[in-house]
Tab-separated table of C-alpha atoms and ligand atoms in Angstrom:
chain	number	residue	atom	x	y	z
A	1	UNK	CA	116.355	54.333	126.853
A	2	UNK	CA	120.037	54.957	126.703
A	3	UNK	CA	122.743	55.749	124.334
A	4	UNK	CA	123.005	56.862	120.561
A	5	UNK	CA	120.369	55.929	117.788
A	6	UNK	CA	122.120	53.769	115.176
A	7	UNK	CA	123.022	55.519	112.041
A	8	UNK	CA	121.361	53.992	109.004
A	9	UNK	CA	121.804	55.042	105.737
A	10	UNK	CA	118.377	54.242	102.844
A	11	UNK	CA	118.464	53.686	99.537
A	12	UNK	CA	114.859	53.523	98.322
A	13	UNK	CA	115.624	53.298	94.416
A	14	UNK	CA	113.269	53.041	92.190
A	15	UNK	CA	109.890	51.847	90.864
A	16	UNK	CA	108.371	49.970	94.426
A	17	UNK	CA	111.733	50.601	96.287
A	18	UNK	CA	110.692	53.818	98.370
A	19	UNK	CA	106.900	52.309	98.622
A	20	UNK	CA	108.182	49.228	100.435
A	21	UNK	CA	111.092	50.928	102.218
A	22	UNK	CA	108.777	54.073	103.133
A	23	UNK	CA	106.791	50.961	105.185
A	24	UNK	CA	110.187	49.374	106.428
A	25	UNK	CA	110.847	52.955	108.156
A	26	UNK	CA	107.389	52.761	109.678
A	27	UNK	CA	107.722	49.732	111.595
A	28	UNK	CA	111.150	50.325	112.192
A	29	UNK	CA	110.241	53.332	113.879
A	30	UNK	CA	107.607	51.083	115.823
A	31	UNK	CA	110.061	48.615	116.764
A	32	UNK	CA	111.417	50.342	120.380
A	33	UNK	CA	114.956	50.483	119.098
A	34	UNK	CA	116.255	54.404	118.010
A	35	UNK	CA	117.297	54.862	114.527
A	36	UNK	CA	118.188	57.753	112.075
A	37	UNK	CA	117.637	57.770	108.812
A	38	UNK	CA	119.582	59.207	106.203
A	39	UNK	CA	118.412	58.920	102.739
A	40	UNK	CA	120.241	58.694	99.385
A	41	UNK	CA	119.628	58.478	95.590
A	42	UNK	CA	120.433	55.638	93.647
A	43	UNK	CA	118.840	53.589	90.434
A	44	UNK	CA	117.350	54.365	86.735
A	45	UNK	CA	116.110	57.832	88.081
A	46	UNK	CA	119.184	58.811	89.562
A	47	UNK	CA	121.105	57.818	86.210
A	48	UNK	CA	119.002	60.395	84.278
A	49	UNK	CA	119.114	62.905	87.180
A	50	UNK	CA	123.026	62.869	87.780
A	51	UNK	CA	124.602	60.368	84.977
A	52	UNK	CA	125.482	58.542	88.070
A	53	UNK	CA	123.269	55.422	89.294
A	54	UNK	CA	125.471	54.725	92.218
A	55	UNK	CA	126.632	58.436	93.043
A	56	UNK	CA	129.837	58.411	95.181
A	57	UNK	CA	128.302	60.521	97.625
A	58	UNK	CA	125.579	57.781	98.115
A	59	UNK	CA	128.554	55.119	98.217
A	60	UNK	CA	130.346	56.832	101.186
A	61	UNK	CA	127.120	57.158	103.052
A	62	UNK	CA	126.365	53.207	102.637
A	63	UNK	CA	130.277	53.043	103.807
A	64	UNK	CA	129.754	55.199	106.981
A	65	UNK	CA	126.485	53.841	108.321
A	66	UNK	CA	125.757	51.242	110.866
A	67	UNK	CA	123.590	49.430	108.395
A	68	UNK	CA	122.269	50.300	104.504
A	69	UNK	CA	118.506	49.318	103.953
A	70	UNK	CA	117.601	49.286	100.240
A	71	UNK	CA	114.467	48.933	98.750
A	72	UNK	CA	114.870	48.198	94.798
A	73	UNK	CA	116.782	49.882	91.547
A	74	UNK	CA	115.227	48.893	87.763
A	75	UNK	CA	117.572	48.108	85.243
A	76	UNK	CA	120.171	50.186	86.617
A	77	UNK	CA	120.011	46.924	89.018
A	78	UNK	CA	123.501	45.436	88.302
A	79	UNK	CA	125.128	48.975	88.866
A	80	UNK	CA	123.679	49.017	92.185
A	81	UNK	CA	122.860	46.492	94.315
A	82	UNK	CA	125.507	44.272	92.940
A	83	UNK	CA	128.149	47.200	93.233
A	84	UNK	CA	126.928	47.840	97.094
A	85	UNK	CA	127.091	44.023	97.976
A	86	UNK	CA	130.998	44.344	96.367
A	87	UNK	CA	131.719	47.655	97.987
A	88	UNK	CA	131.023	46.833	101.364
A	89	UNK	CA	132.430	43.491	100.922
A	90	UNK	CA	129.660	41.427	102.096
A	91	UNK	CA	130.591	37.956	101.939
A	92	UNK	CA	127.097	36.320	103.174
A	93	UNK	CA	124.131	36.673	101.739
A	94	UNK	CA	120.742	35.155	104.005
A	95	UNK	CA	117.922	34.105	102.593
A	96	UNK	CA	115.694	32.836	104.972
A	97	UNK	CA	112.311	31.515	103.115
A	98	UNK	CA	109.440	30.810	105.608
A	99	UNK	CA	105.847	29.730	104.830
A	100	UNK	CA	102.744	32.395	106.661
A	101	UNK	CA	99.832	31.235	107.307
A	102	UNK	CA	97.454	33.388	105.464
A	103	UNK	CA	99.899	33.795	102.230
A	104	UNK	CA	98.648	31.013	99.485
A	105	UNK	CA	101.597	28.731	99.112
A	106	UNK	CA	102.637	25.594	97.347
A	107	UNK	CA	103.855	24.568	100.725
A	108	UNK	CA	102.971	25.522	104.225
A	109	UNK	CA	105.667	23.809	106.199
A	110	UNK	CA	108.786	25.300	104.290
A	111	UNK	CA	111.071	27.193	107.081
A	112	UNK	CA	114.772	27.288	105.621
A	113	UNK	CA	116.969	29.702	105.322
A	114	UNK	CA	120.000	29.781	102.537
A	115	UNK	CA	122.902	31.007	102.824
A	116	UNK	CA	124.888	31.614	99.987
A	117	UNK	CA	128.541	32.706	99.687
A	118	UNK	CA	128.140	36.424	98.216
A	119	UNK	CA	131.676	36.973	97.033
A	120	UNK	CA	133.037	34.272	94.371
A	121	UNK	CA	132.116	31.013	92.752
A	122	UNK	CA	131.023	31.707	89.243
A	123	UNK	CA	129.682	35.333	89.935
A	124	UNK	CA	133.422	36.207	89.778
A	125	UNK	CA	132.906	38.032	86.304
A	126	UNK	CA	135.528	36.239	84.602
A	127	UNK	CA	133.842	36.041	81.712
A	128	UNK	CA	135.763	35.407	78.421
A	129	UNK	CA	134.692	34.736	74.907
A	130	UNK	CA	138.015	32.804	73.498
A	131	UNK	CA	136.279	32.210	70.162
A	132	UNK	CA	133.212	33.737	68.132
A	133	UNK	CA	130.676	30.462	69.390
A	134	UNK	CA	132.990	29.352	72.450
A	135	UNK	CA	133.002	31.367	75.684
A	136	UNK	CA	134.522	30.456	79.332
A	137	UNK	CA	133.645	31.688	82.632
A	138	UNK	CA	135.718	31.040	86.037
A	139	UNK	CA	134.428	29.440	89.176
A	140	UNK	CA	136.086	30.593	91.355
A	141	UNK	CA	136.367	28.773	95.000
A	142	UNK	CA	139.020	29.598	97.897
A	143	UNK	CA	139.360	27.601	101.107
A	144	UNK	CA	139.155	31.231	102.912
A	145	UNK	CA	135.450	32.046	101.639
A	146	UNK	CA	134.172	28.839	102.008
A	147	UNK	CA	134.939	28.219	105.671
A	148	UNK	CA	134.165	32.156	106.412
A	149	UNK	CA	130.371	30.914	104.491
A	150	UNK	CA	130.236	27.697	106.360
A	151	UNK	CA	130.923	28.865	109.854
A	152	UNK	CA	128.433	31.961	109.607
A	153	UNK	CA	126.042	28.830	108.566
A	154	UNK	CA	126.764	26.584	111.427
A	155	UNK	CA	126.935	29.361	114.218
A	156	UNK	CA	123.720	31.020	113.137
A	157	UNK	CA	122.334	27.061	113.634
A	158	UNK	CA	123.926	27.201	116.657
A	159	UNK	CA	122.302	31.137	117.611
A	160	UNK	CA	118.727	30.466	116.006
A	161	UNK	CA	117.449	27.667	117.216
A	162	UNK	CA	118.338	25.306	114.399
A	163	UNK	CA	119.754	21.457	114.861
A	164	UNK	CA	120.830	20.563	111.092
A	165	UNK	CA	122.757	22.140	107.957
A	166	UNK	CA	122.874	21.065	105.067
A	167	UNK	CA	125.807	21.691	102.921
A	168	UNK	CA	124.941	21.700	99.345
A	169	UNK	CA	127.311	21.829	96.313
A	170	UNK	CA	128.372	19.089	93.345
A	171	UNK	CA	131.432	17.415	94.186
A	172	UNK	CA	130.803	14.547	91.231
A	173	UNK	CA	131.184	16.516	88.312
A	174	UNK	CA	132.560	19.788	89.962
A	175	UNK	CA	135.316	17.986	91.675
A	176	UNK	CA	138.209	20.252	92.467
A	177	UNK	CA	136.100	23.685	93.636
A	178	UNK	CA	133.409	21.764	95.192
A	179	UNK	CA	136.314	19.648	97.045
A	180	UNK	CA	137.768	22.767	98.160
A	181	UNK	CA	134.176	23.607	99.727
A	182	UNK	CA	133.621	20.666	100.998
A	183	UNK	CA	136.785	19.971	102.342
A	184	UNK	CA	136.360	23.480	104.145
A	185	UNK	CA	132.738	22.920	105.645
A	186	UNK	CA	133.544	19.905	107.267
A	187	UNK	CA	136.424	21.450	109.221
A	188	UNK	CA	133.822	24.487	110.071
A	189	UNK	CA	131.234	21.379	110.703
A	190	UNK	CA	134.191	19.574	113.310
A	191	UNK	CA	133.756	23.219	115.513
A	192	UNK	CA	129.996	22.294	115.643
A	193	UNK	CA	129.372	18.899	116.882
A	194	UNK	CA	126.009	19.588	118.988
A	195	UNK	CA	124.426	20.306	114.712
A	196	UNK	CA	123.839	17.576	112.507
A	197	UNK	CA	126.035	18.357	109.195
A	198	UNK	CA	124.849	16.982	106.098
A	199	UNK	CA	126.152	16.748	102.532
A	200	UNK	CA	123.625	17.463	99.288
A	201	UNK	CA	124.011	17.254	95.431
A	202	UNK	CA	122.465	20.562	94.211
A	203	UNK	CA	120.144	18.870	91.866
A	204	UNK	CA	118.481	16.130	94.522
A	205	UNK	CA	118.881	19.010	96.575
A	206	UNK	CA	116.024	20.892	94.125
A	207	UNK	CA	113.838	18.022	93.982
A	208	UNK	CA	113.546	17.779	97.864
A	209	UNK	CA	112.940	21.360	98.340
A	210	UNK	CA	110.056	20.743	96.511
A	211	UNK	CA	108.789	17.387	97.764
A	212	UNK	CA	109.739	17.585	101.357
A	213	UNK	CA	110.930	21.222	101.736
A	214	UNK	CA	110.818	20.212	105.926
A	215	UNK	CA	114.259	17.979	105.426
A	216	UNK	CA	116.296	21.445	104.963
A	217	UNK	CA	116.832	23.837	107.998
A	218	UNK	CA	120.087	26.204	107.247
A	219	UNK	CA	121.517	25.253	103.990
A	220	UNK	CA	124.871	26.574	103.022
A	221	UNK	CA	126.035	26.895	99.539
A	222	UNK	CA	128.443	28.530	96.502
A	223	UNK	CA	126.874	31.530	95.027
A	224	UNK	CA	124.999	30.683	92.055
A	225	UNK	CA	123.416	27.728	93.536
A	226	UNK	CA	122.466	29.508	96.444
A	227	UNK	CA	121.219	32.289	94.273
A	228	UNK	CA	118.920	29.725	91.968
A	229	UNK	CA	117.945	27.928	95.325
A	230	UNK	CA	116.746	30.550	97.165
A	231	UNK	CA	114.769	31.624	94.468
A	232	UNK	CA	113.336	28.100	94.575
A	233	UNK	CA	112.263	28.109	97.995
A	234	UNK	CA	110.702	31.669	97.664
A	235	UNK	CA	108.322	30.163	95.076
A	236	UNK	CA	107.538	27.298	97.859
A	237	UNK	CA	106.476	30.302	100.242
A	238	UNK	CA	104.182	32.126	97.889
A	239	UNK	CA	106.495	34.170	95.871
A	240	UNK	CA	108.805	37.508	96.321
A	241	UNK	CA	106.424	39.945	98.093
A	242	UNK	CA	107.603	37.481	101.149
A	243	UNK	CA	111.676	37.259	100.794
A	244	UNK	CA	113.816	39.337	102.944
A	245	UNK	CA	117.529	39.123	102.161
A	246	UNK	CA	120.827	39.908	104.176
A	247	UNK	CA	124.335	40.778	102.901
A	248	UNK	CA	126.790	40.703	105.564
A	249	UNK	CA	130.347	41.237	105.843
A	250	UNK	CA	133.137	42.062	108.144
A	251	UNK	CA	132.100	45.426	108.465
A	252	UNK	CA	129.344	46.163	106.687
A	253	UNK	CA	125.248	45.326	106.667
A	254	UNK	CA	123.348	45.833	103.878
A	255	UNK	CA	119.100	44.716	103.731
A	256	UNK	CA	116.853	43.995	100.845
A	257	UNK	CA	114.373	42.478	99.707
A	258	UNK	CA	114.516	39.827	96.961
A	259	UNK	CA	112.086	41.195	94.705
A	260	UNK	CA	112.776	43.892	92.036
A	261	UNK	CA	111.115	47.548	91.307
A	262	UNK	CA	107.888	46.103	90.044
A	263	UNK	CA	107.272	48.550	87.753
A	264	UNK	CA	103.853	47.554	86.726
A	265	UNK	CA	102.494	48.304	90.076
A	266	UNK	CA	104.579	50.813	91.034
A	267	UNK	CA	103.049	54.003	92.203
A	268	UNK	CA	100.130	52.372	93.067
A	269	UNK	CA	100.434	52.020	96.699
A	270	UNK	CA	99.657	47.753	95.867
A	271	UNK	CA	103.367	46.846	96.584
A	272	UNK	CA	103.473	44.067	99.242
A	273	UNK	CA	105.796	45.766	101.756
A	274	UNK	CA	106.167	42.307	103.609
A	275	UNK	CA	109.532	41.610	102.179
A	276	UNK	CA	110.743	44.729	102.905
A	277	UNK	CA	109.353	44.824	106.898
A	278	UNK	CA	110.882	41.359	107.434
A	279	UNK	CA	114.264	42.992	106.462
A	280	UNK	CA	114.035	45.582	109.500
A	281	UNK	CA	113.284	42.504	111.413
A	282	UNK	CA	116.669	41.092	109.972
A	283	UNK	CA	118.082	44.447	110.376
A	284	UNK	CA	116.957	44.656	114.146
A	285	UNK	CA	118.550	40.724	114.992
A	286	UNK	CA	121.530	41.426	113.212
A	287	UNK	CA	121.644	44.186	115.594
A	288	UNK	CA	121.538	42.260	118.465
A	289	UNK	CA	117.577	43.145	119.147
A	290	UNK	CA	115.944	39.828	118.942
A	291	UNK	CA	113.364	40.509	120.918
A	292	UNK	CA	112.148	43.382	119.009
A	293	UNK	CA	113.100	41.553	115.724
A	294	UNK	CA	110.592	39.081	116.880
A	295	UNK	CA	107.957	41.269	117.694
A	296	UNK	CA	107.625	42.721	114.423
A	297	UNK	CA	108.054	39.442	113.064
A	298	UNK	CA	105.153	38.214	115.172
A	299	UNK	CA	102.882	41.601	113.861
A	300	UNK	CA	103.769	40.949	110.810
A	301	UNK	CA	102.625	36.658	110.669
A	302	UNK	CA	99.336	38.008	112.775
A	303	UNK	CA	98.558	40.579	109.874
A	304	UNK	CA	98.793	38.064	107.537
A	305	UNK	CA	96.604	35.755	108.822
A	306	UNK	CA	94.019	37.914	109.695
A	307	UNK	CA	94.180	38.785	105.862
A	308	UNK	CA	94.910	42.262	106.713
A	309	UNK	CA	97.242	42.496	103.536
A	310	UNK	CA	97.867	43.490	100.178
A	311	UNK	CA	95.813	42.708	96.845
A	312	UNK	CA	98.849	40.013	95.523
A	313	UNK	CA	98.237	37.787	98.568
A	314	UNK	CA	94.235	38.309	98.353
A	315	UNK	CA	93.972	41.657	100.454
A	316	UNK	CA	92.295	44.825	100.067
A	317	UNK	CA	94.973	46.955	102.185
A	318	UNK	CA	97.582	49.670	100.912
A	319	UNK	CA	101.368	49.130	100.762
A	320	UNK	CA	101.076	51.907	103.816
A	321	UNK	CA	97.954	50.570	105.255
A	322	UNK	CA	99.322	47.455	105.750
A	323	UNK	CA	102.507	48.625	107.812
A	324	UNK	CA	100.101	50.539	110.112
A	325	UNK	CA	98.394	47.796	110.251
A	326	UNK	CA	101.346	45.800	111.370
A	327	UNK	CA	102.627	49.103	113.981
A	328	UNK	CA	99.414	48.871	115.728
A	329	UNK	CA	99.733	45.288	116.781
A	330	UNK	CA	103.517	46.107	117.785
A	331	UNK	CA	102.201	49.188	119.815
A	332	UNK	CA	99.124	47.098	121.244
A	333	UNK	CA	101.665	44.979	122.977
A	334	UNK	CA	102.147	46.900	125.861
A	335	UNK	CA	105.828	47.467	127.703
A	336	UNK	CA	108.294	47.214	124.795
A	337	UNK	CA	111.451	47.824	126.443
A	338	UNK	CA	113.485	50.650	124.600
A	339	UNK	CA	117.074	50.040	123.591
A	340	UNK	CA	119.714	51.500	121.500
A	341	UNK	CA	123.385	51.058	121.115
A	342	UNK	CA	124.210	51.996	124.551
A	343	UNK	CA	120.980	49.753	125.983
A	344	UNK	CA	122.958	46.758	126.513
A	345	UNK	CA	122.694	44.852	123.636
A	346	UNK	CA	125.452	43.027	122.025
A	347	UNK	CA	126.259	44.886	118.606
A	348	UNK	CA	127.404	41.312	117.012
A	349	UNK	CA	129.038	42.294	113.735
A	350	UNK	CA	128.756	39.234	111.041
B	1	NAI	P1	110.226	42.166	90.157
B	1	NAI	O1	110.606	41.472	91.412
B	1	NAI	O2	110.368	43.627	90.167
B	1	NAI	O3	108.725	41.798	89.774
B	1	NAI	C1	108.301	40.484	89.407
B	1	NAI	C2	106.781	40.351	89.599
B	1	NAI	O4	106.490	40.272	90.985
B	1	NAI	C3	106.000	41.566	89.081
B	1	NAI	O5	104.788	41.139	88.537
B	1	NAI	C4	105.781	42.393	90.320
B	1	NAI	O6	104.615	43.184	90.256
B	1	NAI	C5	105.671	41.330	91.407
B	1	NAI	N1	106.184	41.843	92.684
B	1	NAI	C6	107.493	42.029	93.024
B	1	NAI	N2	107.586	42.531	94.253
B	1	NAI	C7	106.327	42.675	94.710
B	1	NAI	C8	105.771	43.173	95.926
B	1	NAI	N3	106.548	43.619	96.927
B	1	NAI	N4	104.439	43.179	96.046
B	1	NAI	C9	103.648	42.741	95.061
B	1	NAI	N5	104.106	42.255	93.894
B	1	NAI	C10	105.434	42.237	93.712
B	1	NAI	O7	111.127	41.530	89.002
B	1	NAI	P2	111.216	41.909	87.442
B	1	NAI	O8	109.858	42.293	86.945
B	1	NAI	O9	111.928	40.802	86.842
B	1	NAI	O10	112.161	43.188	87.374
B	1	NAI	C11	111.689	44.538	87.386
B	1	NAI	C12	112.879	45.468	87.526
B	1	NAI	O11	113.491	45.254	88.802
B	1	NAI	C13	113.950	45.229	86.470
B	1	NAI	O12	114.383	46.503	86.010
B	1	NAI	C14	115.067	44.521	87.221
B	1	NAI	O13	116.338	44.859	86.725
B	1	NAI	C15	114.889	45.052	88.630
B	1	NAI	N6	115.334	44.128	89.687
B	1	NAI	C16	115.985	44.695	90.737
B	1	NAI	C17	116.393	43.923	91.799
B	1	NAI	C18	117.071	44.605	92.933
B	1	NAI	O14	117.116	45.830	92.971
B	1	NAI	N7	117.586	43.870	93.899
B	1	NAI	C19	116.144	42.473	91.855
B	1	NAI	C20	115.383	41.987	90.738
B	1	NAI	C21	115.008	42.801	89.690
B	2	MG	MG1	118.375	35.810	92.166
């Protein structure tokens, strides 16, 4: 072991948010790669506690970290997580959505991962009601997003393993932005000529995910669509409790899981902390520990289908429980190499 832990700052929230990330830290902790852990309030409780849901204080210590790992915030949702993503300017947002054996699903083969531009398209906010009955919003689409979106697409193809992307948008009726997008991906596509690049309308593009979820790989898309599709393909895996998320930018990391704060089961030590643990396996790739990343990855698919889980996906386990369960099967495979910044590894910022 060599060189400094990383500096990460957590933001358990509300509701199931410090169940979930309370797990996260566990396995993290398993993982063979040296962390600290700094933790700071945000959410609904942190609104009535300080009038602020997104203190400032909490802000500059998302800003300063190596990474942010966030669990969940309640209705104070928008002021949060949507604030962070803007704040540290994350531009990419991964959603991988993988089927475990074990976790009932609609369908087992699904193994895709979306990636959806985080910073424009119709989540702009530009909003305007021009007329009592008659309201506007902007879609916003620049060349410079679009090709930043599509070439984080191709070269994690390229860096995971993957042989096709899909490109997914609606050029027919949406013909100037989605040109502009278009127009963009295939020059990122040109850099890429060892992937197979593929064009989709967003609304064939549903219907396959659900017939034949095996013809997508890495799909790339504008934000809402990629929001609404991702959502899609987590109810082909079995549902929330098993969708990590990434938002990535220049200079900034920030890891979550999909689902909310749950507050009818929160408290109750039920909360499926898969989501969550598949984020510090995000967390750990992202920072150049693949190996380790794949190890808990690999604990994490063997708890599953050994049924050693919570009650949502049939089990009889704890939130905590279940990370133990998924840090002993780390720890029983013996030799993990430790690492840390100055281990070697390639700090690869996205
Ligand atoms: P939700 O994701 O919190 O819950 C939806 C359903 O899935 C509930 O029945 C819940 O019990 C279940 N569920 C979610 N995560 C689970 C897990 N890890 N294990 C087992 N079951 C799980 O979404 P909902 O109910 O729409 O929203 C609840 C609150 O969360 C709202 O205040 C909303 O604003 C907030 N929210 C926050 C998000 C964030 O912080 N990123 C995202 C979505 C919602
Ligand atoms: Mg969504």
């Amino acid at each position: 072991m060599s060189g400094q832990p990383y500096p990460i700052a957590v933001i358990p929230g509300d509701g199931i948010g410090p169940e979930v990330v309370e797990a996260e830290l566990l396995v993290l902790a398993a993982s063979g790669v040296d962390f600290t852990f700094s933790e700071h309030p945000a959410g609904d409780a942190e609104l009535a506690r300080s009038g602020a849901a997104l203190p400032a204080a909490t802000l500059a210590a998302a800003k300063a970290a190596q990474a942010v790992v966030f669990g969940a915030a309640g209705a104070t949702a928008k002021d949060v997580i949507l604030r962070l993503r803007a704040e540290l300017a994350t531009n990419v947002n991964l959603r991988p959505a993988k089927a475990y054996a074990g976790a009932p699903c609609l369908r087992p083969e699904t193994d895709l991962i979306v990636v959806r531009e985080n910073s424009e398209g119709l989540y702009v906010g530009r909003e305007e009601l021009v007329e009592p009955g008659m309201a506007t919003a902007t879609r916003l689409i620049t060349d410079r997003a679009s090709f930043a979106i599509a070439r984080y697409a191709l070269q994690y193809a390229a860096d995971n393993g993957y042989n096709k992307v899909t490109a997914v948008h609606k050029v027919n009726v949406l013909q100037i932005t989605d040109q502009v997008f278009l127009d963009a991906c295939r020059r990122a596509a040109a850099e890429f000529p060892q992937l197979s690049y593929e064009e989709a309308l967003v609304d064939s593009v549903a219907m396959r995910m659900v017939l034949r979820p095996s013809d997508f790989q890495v799909m790339v898309t504008t934000n809402l669509f990629g929001d609404i599709l991702s959502d899609l393909a987590a109810g082909l895996i079995g549902g929330l409790g098993l969708c990590p998320s990434a938002n990535l930018g220049p200079q900034h990391a920030l890891f979550e899981p999909v689902h909310g704060s749950a507050p009818d089961i929160a408290g109750q030590g039920r909360a499926n902390p898969a989501a969550a643990i598949l984020c510090g396996a995000m967390l750990l790739r992202h920072l150049g520990h693949r190996d380790e990343a794949a190890r808990v990855e690999a604990a994490l698919t063997a708890c599953l289908a050994a049924g050693q889980t919570t009650p949502d996906l049939g089990g009889r386990l704890s939130t905590m429980d279940m990370a133990r369960a998924v840090t002993q099967r780390i720890e029983a495979r013996a030799g993990a190499p430790r690492s840390g910044p100055g281990g070697g590894a390639k700090h690869p910022k996205a």
